[in-house]
XYZ file of C-alpha atoms in Angstrom:
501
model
C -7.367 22.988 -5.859
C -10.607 22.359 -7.771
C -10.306 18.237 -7.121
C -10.002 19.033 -3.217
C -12.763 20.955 -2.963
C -14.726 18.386 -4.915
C -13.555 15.852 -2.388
C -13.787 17.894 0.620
C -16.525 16.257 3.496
C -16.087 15.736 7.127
C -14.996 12.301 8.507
C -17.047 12.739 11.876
C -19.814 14.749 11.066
C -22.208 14.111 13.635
C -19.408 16.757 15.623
C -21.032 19.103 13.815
C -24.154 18.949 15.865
C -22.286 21.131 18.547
C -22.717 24.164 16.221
C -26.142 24.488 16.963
C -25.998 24.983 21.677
C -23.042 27.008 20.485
C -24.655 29.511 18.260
C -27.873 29.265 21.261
C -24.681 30.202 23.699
C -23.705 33.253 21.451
C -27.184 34.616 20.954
C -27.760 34.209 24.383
C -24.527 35.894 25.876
C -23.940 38.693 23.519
C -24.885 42.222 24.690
C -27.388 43.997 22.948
C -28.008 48.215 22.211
C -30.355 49.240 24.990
C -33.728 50.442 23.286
C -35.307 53.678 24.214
C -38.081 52.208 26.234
C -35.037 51.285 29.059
C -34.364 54.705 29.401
C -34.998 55.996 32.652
C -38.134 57.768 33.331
C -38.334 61.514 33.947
C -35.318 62.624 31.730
C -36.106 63.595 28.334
C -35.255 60.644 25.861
C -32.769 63.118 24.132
C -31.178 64.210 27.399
C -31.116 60.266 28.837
C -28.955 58.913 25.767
C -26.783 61.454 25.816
C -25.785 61.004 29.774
C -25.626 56.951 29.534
C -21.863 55.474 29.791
C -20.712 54.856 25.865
C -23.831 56.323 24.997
C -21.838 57.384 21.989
C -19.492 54.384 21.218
C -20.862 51.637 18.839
C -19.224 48.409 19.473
C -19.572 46.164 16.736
C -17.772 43.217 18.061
C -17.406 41.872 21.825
C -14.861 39.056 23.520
C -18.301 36.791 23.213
C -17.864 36.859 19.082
C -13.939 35.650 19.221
C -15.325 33.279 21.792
C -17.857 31.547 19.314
C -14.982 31.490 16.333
C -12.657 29.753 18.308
C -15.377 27.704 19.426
C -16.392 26.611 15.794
C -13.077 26.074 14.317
C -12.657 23.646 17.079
C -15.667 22.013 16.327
C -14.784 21.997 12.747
C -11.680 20.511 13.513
C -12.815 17.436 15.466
C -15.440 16.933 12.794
C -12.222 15.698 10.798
C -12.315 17.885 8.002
C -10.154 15.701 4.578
C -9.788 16.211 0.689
C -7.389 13.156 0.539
C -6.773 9.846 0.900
C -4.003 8.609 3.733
C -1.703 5.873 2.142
C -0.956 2.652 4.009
C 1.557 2.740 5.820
C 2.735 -0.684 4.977
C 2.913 -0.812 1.271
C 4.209 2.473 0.058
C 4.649 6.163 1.241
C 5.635 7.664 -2.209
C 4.620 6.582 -5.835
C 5.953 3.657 -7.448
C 8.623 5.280 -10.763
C 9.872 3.281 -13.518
C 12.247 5.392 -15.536
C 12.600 4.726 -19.186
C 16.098 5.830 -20.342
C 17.293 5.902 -24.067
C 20.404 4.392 -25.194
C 21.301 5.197 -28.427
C 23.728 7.285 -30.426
C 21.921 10.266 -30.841
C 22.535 10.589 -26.739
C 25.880 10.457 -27.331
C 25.978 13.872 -28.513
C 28.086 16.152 -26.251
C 26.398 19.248 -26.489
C 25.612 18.516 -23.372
C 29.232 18.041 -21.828
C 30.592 15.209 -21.345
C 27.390 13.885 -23.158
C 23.592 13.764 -23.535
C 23.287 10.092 -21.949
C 26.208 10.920 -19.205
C 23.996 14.181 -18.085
C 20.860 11.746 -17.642
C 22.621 9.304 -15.768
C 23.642 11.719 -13.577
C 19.783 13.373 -13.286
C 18.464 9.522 -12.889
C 21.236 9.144 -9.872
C 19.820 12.438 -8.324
C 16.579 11.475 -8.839
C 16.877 7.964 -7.097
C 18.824 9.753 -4.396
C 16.243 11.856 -3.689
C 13.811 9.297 -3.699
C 15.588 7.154 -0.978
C 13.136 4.780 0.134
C 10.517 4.382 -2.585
C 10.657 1.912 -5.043
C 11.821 3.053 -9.036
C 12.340 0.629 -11.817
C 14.833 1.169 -14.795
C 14.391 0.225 -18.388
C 16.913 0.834 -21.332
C 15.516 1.148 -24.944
C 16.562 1.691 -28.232
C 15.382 -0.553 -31.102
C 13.938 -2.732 -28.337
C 13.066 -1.940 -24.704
C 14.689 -4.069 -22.367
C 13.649 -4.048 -18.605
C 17.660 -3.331 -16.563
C 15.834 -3.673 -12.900
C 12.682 -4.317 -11.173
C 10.809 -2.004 -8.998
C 13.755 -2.000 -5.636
C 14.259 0.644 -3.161
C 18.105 0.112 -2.941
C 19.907 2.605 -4.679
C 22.986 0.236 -4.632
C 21.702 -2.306 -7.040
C 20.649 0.473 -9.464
C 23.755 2.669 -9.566
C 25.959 -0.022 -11.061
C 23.252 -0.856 -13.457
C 23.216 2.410 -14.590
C 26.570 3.207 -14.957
C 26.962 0.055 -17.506
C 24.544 1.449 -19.756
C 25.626 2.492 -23.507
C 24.420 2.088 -27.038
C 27.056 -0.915 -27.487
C 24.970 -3.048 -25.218
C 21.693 -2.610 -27.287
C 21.209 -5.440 -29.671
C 19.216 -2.841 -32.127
C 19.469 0.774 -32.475
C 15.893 2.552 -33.216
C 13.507 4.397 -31.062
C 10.843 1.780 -29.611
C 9.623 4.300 -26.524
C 5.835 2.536 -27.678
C 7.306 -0.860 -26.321
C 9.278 0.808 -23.559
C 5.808 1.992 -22.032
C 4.548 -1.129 -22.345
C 6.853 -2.672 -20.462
C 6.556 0.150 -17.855
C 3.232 -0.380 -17.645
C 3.310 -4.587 -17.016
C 5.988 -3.233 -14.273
C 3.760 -1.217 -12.798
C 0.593 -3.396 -12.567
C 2.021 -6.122 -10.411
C 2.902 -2.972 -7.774
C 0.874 -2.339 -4.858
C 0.271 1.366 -5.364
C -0.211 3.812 -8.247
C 2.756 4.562 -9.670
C 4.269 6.925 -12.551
C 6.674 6.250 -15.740
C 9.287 8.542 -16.422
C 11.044 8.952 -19.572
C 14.787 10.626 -20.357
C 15.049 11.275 -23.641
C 16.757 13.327 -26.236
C 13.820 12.803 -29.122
C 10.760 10.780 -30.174
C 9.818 9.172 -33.165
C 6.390 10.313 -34.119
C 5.135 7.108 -34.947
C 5.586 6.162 -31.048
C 2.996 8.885 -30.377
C -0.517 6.625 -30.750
C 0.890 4.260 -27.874
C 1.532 7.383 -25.796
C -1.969 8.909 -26.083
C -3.709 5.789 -24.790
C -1.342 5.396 -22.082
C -3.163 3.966 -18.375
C -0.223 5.793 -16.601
C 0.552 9.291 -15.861
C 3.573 10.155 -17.564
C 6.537 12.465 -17.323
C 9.208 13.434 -19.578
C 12.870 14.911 -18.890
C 14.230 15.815 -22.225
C 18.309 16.542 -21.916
C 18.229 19.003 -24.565
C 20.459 21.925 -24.665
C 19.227 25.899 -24.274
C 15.406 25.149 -23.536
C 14.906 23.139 -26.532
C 11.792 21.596 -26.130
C 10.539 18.347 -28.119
C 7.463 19.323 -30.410
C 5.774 16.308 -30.872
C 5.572 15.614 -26.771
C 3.901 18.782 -26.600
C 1.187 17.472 -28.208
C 0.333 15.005 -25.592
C -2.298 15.976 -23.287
C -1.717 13.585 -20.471
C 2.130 14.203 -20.400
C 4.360 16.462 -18.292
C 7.532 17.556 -19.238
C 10.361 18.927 -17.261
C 13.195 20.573 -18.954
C 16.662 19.809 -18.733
C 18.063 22.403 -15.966
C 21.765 22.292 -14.572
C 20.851 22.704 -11.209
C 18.345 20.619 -9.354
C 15.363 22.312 -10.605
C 14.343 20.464 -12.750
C 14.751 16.800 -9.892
C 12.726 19.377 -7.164
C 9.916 19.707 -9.982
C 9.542 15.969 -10.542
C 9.330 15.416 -7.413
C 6.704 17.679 -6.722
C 4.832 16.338 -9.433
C 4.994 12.972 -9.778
C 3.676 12.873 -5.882
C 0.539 14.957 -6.608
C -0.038 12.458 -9.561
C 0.183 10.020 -6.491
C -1.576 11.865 -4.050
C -4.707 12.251 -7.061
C -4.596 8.484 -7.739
C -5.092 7.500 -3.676
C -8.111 9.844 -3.659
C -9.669 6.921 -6.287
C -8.520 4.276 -4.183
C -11.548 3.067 -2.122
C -9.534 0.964 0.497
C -7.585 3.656 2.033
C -8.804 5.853 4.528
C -9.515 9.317 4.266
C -6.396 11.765 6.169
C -8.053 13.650 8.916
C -6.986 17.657 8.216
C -8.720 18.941 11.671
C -5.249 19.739 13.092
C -4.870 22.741 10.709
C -7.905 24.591 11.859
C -6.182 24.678 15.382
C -3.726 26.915 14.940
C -6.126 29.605 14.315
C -8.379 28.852 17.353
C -5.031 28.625 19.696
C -4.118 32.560 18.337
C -7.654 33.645 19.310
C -6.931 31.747 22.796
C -4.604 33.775 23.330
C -6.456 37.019 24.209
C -7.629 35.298 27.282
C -6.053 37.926 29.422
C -7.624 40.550 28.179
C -10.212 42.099 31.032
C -13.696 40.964 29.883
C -13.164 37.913 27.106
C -15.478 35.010 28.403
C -12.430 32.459 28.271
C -14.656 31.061 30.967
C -16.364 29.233 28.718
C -13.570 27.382 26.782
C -12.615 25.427 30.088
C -16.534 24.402 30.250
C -15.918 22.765 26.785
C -12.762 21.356 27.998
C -14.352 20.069 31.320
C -16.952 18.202 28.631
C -14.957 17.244 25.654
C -11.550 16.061 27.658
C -10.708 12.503 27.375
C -10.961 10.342 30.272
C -7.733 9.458 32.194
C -4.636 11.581 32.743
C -3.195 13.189 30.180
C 0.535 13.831 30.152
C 2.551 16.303 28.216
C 6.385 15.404 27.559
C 6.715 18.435 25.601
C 5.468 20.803 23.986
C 4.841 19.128 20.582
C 2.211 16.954 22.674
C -0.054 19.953 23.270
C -1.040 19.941 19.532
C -0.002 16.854 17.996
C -0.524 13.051 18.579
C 2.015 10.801 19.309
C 1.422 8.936 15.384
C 0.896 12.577 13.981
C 4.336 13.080 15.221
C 5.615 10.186 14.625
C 4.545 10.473 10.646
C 6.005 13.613 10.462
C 9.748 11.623 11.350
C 8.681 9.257 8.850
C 8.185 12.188 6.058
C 11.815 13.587 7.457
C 13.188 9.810 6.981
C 13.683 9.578 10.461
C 12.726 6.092 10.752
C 14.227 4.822 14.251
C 12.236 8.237 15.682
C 9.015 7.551 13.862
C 9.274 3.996 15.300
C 9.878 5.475 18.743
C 7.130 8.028 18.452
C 3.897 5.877 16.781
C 0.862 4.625 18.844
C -0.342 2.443 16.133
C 1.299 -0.851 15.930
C 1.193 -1.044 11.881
C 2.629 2.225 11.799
C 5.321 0.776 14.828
C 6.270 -1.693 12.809
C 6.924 -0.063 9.418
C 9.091 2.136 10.819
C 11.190 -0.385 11.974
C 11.263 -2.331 8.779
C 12.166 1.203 6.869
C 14.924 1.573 9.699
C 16.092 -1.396 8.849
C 15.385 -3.157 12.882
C 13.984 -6.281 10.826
C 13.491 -8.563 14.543
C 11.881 -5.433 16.156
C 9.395 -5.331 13.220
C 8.385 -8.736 12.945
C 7.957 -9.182 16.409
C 5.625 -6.399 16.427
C 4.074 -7.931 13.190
C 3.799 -11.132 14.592
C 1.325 -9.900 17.483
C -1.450 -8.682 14.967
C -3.920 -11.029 13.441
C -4.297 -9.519 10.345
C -3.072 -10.892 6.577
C -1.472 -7.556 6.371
C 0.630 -7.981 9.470
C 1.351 -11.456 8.316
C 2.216 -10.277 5.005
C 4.924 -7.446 6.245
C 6.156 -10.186 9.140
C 7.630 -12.015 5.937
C 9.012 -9.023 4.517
C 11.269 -8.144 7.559
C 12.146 -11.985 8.334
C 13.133 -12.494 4.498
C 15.022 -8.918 4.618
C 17.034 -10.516 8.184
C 17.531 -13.794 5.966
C 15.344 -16.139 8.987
C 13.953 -17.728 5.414
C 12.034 -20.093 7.289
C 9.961 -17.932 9.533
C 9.479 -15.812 6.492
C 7.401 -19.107 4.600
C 5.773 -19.598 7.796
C 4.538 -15.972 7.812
C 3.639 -16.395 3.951
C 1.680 -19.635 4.770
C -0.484 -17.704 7.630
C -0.973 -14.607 5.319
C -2.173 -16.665 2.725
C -4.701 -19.010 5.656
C -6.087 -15.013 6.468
C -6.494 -14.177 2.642
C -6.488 -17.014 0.473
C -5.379 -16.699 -3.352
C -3.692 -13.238 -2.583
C -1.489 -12.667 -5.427
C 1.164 -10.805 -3.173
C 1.836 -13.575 -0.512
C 2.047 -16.622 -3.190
C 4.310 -14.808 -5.170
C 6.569 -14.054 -2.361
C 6.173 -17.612 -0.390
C 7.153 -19.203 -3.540
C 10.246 -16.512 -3.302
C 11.325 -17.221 -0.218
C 11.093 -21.064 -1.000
C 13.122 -20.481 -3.392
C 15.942 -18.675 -1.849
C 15.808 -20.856 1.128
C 16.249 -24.194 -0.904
C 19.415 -22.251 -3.337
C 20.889 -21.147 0.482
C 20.887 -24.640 1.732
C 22.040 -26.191 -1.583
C 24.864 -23.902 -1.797
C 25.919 -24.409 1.426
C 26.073 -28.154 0.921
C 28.165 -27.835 -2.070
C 30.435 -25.250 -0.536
C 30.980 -26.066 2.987
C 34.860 -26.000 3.088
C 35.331 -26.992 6.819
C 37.108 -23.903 8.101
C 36.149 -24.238 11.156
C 37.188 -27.964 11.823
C 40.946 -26.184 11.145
C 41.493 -28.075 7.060
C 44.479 -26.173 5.507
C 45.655 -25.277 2.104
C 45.041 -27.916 -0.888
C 43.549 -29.697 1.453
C 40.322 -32.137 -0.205
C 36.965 -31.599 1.944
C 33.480 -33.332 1.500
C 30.282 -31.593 2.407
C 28.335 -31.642 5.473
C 25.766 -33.656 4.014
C 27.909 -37.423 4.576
C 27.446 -39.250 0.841
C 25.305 -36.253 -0.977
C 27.699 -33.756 -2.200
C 30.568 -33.413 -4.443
C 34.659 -33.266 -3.247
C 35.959 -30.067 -3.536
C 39.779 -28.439 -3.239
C 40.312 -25.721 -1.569
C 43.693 -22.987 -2.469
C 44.234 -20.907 0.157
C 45.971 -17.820 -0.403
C 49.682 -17.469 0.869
C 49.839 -13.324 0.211
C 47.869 -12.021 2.931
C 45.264 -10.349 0.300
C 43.568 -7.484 1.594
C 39.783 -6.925 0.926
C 38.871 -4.630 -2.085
C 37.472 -1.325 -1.205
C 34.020 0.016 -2.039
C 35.586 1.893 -4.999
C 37.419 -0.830 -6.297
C 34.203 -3.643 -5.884
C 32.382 -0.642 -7.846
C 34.940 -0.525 -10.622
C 35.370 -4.313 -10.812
C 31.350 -4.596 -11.039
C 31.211 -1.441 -13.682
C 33.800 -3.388 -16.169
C 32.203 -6.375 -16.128
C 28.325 -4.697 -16.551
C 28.179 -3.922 -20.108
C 29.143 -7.178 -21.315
C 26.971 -8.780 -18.981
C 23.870 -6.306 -20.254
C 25.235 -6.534 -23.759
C 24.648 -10.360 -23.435
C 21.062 -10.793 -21.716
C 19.811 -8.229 -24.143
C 20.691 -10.178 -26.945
C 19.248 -13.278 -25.357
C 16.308 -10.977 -24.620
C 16.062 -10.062 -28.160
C 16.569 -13.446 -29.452
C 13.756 -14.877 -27.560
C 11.086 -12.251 -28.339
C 12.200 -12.851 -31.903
C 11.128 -16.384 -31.618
């Protein structure tokens, strides 16, 4: 509360001019107590008073005063009143997470049933749930920190991930949660946005405390400890939060909660973004003082003079009643809040806006053909991120290439151009070398070249003579989980045996 009303200003503040004809309009209008020199003459000042209508009512407020209120929260309101920063629309709506999870035996206690590591999986898997459509991270440490994913909002790629994760696939068993931030923190700095590191834990080595006080990050901890136990030496962190292990979701709704006000208080430092106009809220009051425009008396006359004055030019239509107080992009960010991209992308004005929603609903041609109208690197930049996400590699380069002509040596654009090159020569390899000829009708055992005459390799084909069926979800899931350890087991030792070197 204290840092928004240290950031509290108005947007439009020469709006607030209009206080001054409307507290001339007041003084002016409001009835005044009739002095004694307007009583009428011949009547003895006692006797006068006492025969005038109300002569012994005192009115201490009139329809004039409810007038001017209503009058100055409007003004207020279009003033643009704002204690915080708007995101972009087109980079992130929630914070950034990387979640540090320890692997090691101690975890493996089940005094937490089935275990201590089993009950964080499942919190992580909640937590990423609820998160659907932001972007979290995952690291596994032990004796060494080892980074599982990159920053990725598809809950798909993590969940197997996860689920592979046990002390057996750590190459050293310890507590490095020092080098685990680190790592966080190197994650975090090639992101966009301000982000948060989270950490699911059971204990901490004291000596892993001086790496934690100087950390550039806020941090959180979720300790899956039993009965309230808490974990003294976090305590003694003063730029840490920690959540409590709780068996409902509790303790997922309070990380939530606060890892987006660490968010929302990082954007207020952010200089590029612009401020989020709060003018709507003052409204609501000055449409409940509207309301006593019936009543016998109550100058309403004078809110249609404002209107007459202040109301845009050109008609205005109403398709419902959600259009008599809110915009169509006010409306249309409130879908995006619900996750209702395809409505958001129905409902918002702006054409950035327009276009994110599309690429969160996942209509990758709608959005870059909305992208690909605006002249900005920004537009440019998110045209290659929905032509990469449809696979039209190509386009994607060429919509690296122009980002990158708008706003040379951006870090963002060359990265991902030299991506997307990347991808687009291993798809066209690949498809050399594995071109089979289906299509031209070649059977089973049959020998095939390429499609590239001379430049590829022969390959035999075996087709299958039992009719296989496709695996189920379940079964791909299962397949993926058995194979996952040993292939984390492995490129953590290679891992480990590099930083060794």
């Amino acid at each position: 509360m204290i840092g928004a009303l240290a950031e509290f200003h108005f947007i439009r503040t020469y709006w607030l001019l209009l206080l001054i004809p409307i507290f001339v309009i007041w003084w002016l209008v409001r009835p005044r107590t009739k002095s004694d020199a307007q009583l009428p003459a011949g009547i003895a000042p006692h006797l006068a008073r006492v025969l005038q209508i109300g002569a012994g009512e005192t009115q201490k407020a009139y329809p004039v005063d409810f007038a001017m209120i209503a009058a100055i929260l409007i003004t207020l309101a279009v003033s643009g009143p704002s204690w915080s920063r708007a995101p972009n629309p087109l980079i992130a709506d929630t914070a950034p997470l990387v979640i540090a999870l320890k692997v090691t035996d101690s975890m493996e206690n089940s005094d937490l049933a089935p275990s201590r590591l089993d009950r964080a999986k499942f919190k992580v898997a909640d937590l990423i749930k609820a998160r659907a459509g932001a972007q979290t991270a995952l690291i596994a440490y032990a004796g060494t920190s080892h980074r599982v994913a990159p920053l990725t909002e598809d809950a798909n790629i993590l969940r197997p991930l996860l689920e592979g994760l046990s002390p057996a696939v750590m190459p050293k068993q310890g507590d490095a949660a020092a080098d685990a931030l680190s790592l966080s923190e190197s994650i975090l700095f090639d992101s966009e946005t301000p982000g948060a590191v989270l950490f699911v834990l059971d204990d901490l080595d004291p000596s892993q405390l001086t790496g934690f006080e100087t950390a550039t990050v806020p941090l959180f901890f979720l300790t899956t400890l039993p009965d309230d136990q808490r974990i003294a030496q976090i305590d003694t962190l003063s730029n840490a939060t920690v959540v409590p292990f709780s068996n409902d979701d509790r303790d997922i709704t309070l990380l939530q909660r606060r890892i987006q006000s660490a968010y929302s208080a990082a954007l207020d430092d952010d200089n590029r973004l612009d401020w989020e106009d709060r003018g709507w809220i003052l409204v609501w009051p000055a449409a409940l003082l509207s309301l006593l425009w019936f009543r016998r008396g109550w100058v309403i006359r004078w809110a249609f003079v404002i209107m007459f004055f202040t109301s845009p030019s050109g008609p205005v239509f109403a398709d419902g009643w959600r259009d008599w107080f809110l915009t169509a992009d006010q409306q249309g960010q409130i879908a995006m809040n619900q996750k209702r991209f395809a409505e958001a992308a129905a409902l918002f004005q702006d054409p950035y806006r327009r276009g994110y929603a599309h690429l969160k609903a996942g209509q990758y041609p709608e959005a870059s053909a909305i992208f690909a109208e605006l002249n900005t690197p920004e537009a440019a930049f998110s045209e290659g991120i929905a032509r990469i996400r449809n696979r039209e590699y190509r386009p994607a380069i060429s919509a690296f290439e122009t980002a990158l002509e708008r706003r040379p040596d951006w870090p963002e654009a060359q990265h991902n151009l030299a991506v997307s090159k990347a991808i687009l020569e291993f798809v066209e390899t690949t498809r050399e070398q594995s071109d089979t000829g289906e299509e031209a009708g070649i059977g089973a055992d049959d020998t095939v070249f390429d499609n590239e005459a001379g430049r590829g390799k022969e390959t035999t084909i075996n087709a299958s003579v039992d009719g296989g069926q496709a695996m189920t979800a379940d079964q791909w899931i299962s397949t993926i989980d058995t194979d996952m350890q040993d292939f984390l087991r492995n490129r953590f030792l290679l891992e480990n045996q590099v930083q060794q070197q």
